[in-house]
JSON list of C-alpha atoms in Angstrom, two decimals:
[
{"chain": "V", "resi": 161, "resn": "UNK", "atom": "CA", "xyz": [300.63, -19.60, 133.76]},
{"chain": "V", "resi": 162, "resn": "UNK", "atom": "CA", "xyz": [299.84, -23.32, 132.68]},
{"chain": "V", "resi": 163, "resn": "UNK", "atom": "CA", "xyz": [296.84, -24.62, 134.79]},
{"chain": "V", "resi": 164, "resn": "UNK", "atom": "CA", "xyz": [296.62, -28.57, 134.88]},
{"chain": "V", "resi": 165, "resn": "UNK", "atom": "CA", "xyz": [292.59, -28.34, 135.11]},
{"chain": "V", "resi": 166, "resn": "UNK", "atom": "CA", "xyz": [289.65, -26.44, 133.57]},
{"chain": "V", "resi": 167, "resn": "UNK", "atom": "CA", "xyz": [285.78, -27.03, 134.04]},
{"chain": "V", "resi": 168, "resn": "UNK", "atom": "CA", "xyz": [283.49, -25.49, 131.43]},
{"chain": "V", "resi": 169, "resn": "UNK", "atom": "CA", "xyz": [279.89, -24.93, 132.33]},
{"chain": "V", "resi": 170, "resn": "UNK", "atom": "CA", "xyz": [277.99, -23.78, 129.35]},
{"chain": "V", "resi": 171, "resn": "UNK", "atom": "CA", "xyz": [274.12, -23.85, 128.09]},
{"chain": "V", "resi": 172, "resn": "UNK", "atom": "CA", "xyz": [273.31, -22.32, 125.08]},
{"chain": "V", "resi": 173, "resn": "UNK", "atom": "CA", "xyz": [274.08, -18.64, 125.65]},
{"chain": "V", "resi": 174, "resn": "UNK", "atom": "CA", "xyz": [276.77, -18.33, 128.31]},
{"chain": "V", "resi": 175, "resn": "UNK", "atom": "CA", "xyz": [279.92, -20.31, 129.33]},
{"chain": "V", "resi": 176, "resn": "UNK", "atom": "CA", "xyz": [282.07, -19.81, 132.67]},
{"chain": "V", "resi": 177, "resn": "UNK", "atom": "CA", "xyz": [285.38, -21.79, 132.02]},
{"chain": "V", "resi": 178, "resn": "UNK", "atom": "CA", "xyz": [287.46, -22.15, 135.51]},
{"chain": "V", "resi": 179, "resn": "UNK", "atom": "CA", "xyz": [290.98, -23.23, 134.45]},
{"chain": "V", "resi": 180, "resn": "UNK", "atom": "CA", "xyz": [292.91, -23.95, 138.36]},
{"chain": "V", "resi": 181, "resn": "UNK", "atom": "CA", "xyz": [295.62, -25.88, 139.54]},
{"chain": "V", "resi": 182, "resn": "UNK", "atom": "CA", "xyz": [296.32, -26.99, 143.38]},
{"chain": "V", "resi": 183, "resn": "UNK", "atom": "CA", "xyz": [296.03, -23.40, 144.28]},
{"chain": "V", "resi": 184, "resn": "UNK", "atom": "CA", "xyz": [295.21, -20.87, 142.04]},
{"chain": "V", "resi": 185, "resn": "UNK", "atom": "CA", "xyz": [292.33, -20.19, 139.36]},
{"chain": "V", "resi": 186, "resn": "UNK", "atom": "CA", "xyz": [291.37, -17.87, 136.93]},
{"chain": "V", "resi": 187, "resn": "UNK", "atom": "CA", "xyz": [287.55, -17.45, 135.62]},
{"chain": "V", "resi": 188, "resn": "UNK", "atom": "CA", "xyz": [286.50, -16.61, 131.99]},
{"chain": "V", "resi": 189, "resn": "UNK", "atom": "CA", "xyz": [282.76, -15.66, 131.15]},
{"chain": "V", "resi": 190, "resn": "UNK", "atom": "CA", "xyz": [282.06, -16.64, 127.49]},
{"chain": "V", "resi": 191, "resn": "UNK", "atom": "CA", "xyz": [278.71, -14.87, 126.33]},
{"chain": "V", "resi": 192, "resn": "UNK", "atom": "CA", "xyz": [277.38, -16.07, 123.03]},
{"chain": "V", "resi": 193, "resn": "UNK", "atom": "CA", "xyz": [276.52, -13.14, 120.68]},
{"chain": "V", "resi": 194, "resn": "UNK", "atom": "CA", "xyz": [272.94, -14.82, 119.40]},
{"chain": "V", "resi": 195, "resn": "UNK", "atom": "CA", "xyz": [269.96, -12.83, 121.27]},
{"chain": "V", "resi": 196, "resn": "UNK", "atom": "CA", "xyz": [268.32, -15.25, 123.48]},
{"chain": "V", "resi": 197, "resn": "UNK", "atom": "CA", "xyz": [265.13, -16.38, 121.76]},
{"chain": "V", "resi": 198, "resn": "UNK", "atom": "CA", "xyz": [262.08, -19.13, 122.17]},
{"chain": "V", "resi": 199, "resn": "UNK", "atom": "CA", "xyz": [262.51, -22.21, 120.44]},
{"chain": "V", "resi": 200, "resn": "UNK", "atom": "CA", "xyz": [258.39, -23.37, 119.61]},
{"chain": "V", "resi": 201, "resn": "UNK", "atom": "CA", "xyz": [257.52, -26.56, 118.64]},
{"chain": "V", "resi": 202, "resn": "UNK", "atom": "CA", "xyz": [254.47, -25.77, 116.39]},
{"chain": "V", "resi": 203, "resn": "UNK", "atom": "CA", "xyz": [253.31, -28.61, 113.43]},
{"chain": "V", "resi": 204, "resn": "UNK", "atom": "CA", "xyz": [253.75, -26.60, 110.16]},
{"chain": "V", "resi": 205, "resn": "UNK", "atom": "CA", "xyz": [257.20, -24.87, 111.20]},
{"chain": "V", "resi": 206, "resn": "UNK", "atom": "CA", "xyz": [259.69, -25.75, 109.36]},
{"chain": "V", "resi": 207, "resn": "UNK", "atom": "CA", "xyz": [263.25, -26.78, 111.22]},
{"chain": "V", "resi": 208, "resn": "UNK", "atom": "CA", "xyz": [263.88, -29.58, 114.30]},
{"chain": "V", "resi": 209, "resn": "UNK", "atom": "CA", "xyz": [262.73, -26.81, 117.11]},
{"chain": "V", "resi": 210, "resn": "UNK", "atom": "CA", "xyz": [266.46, -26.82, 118.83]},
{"chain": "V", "resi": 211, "resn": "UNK", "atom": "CA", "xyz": [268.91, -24.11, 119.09]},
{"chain": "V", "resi": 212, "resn": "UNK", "atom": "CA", "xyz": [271.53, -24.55, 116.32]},
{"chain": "V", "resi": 213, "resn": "UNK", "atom": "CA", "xyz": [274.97, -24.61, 117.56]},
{"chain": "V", "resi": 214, "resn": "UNK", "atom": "CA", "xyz": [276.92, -21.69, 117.49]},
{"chain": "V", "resi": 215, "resn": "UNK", "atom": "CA", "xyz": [280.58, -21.83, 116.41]},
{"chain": "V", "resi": 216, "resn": "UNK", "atom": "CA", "xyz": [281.61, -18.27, 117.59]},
{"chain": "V", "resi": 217, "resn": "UNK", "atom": "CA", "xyz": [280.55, -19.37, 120.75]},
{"chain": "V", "resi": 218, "resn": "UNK", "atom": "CA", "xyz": [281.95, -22.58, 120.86]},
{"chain": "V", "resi": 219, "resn": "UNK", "atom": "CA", "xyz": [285.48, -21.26, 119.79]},
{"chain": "V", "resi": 220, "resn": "UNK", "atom": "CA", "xyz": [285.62, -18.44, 122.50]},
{"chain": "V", "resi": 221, "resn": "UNK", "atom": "CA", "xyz": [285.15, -21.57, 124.94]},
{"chain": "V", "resi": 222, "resn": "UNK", "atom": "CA", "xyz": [288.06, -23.46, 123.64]},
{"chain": "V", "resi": 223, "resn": "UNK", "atom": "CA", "xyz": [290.58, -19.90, 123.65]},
{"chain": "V", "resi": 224, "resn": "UNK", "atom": "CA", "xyz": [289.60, -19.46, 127.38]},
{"chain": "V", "resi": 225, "resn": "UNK", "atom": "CA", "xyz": [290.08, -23.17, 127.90]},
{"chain": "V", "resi": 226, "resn": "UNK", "atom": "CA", "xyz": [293.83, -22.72, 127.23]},
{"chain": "V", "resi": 227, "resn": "UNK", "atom": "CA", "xyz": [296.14, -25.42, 127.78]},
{"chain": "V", "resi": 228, "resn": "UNK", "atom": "CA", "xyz": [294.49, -27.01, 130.62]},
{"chain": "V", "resi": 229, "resn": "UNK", "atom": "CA", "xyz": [295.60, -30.91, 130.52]},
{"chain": "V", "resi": 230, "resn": "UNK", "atom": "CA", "xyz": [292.16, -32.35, 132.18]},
{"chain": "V", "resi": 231, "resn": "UNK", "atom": "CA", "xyz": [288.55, -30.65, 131.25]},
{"chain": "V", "resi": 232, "resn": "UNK", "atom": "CA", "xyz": [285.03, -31.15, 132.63]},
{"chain": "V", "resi": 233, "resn": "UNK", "atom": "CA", "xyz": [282.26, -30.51, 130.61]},
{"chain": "V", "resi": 234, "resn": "UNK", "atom": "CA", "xyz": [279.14, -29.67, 132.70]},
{"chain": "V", "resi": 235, "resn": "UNK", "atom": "CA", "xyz": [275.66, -27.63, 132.20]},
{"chain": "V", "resi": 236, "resn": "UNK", "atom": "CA", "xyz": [272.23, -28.31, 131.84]},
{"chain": "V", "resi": 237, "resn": "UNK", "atom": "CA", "xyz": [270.10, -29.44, 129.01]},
{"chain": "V", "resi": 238, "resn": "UNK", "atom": "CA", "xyz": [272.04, -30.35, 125.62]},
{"chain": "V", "resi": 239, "resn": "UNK", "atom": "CA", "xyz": [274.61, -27.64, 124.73]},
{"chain": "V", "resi": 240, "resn": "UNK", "atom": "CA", "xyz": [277.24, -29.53, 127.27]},
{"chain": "V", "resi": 241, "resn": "UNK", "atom": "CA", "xyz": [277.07, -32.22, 124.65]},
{"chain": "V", "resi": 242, "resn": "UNK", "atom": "CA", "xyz": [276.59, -30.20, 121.07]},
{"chain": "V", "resi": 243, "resn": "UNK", "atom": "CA", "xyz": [279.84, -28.69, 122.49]},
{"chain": "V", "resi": 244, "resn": "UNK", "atom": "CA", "xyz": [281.70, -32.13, 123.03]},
{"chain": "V", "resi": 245, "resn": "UNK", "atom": "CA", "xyz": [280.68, -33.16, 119.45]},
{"chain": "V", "resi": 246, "resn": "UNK", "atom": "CA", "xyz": [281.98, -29.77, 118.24]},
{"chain": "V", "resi": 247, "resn": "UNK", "atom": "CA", "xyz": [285.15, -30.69, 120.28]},
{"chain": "V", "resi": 248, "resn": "UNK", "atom": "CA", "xyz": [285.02, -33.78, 118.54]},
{"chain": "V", "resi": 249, "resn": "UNK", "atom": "CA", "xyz": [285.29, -32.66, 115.12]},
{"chain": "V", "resi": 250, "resn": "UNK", "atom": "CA", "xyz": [287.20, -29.45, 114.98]},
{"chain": "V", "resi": 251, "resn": "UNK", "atom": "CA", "xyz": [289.12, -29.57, 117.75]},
{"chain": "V", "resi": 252, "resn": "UNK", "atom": "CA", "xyz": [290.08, -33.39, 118.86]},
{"chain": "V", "resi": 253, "resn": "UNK", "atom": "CA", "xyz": [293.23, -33.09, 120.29]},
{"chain": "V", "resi": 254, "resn": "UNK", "atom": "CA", "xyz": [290.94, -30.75, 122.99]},
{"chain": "V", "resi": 255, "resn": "UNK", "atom": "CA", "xyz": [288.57, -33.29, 122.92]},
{"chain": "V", "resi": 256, "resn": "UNK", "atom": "CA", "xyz": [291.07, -36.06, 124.03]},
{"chain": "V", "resi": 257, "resn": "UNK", "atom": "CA", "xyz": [291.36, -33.80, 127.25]},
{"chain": "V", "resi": 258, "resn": "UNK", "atom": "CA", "xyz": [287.92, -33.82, 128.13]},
{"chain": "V", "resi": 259, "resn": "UNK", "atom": "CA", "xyz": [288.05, -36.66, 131.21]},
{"chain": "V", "resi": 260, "resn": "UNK", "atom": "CA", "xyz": [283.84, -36.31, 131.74]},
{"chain": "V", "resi": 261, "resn": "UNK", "atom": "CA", "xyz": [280.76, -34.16, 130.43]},
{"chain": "V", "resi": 262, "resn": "UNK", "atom": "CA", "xyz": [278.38, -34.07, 133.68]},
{"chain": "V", "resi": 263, "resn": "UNK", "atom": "CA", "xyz": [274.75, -32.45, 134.17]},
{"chain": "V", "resi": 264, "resn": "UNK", "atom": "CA", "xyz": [274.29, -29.51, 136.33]},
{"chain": "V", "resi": 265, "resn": "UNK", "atom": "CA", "xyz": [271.97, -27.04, 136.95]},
{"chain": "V", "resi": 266, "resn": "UNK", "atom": "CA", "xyz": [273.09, -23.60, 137.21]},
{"chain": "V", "resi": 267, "resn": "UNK", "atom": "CA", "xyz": [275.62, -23.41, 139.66]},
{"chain": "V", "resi": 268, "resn": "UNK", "atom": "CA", "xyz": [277.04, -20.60, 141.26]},
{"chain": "V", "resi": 269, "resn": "UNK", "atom": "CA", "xyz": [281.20, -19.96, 140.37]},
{"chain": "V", "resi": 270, "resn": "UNK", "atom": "CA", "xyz": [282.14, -20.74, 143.75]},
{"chain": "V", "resi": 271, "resn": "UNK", "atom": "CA", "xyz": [279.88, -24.19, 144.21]},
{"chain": "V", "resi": 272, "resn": "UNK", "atom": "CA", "xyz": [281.21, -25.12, 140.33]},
{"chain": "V", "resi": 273, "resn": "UNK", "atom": "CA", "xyz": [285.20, -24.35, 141.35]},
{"chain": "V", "resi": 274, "resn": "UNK", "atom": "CA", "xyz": [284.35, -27.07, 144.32]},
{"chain": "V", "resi": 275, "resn": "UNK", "atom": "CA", "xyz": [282.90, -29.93, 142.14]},
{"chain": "V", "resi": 276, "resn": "UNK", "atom": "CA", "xyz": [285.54, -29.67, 139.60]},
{"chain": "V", "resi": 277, "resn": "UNK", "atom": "CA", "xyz": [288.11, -29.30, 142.93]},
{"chain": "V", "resi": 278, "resn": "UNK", "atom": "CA", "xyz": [286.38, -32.78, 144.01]},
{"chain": "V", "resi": 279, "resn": "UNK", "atom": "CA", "xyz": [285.80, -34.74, 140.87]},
{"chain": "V", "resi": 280, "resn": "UNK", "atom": "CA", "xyz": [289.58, -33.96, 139.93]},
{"chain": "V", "resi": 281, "resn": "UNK", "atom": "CA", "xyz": [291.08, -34.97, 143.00]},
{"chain": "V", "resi": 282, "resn": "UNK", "atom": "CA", "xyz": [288.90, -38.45, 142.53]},
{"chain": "V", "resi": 283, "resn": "UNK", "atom": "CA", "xyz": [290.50, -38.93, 139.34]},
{"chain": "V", "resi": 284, "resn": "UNK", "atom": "CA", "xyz": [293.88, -38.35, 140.06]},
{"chain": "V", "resi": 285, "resn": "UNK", "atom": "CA", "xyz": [293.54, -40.65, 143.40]},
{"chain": "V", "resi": 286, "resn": "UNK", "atom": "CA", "xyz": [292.33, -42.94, 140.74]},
{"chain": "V", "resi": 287, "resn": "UNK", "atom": "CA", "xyz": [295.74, -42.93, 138.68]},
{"chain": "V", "resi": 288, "resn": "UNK", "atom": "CA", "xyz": [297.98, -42.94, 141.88]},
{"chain": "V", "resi": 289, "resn": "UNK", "atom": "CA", "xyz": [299.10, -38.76, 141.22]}
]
């Protein structure tokens, strides 16, 4: 089944993509396969003291993004927009789909599914659909 929108909520080690249209959806969980570890900030260490991105990770969001036609990108902290650059560069005609990348905390499947239902329905009361 083609589903006309998908919102992906990611941080740096997990991803729920919801891909839905007027009245169905379908949830993927996307786990990243680094271990979870503490990023110090130390003088003398060498490196920038962020997670590096993680490719794997990135392209398991983009399979369970499918063919949506309109994405929102949302999540806390910076991996919502290390994902959007990745988008940009390896993947832009997926990129050209993504309508808005949002903050938000860490919400639960249910309260996510409802945003994306909102902010959707904005945008295509916006273009007249």
């Amino acid at each position: 089944m083609s589903y006309q929108h998908a919102v992906v909520w990611l941080d740096h080690l997990r991803a729920v993509v919801i891909d839905f249209s007027v009245d169905q959806e379908h949830v993927h969980v996307v786990a990243s396969e680094t271990e979870q570890r503490q990023v110090h900030r130390k003088s003398g260490n060498v490196g920038a003291g962020k997670a590096s991105e993680d490719r794997e990770f990135f392209d398991g969001i983009v399979k369970a993004i499918g063919d949506a036609r309109e994405i929102l990108i949302v999540g806390p902290g910076q991996a919502k927009t290390h994902f959007k650059k990745d988008l940009d560069h390896r993947f832009p005609k997926v990129a050209e789909l993504v309508v808005a990348v949002e903050t938000a905390d860490h919400p639960t499947v249910d309260q996510l599914l409802a945003h994306a239902r909102k902010y959707f329905r904005r945008i295509d009361q916006l273009r007249g659909v």
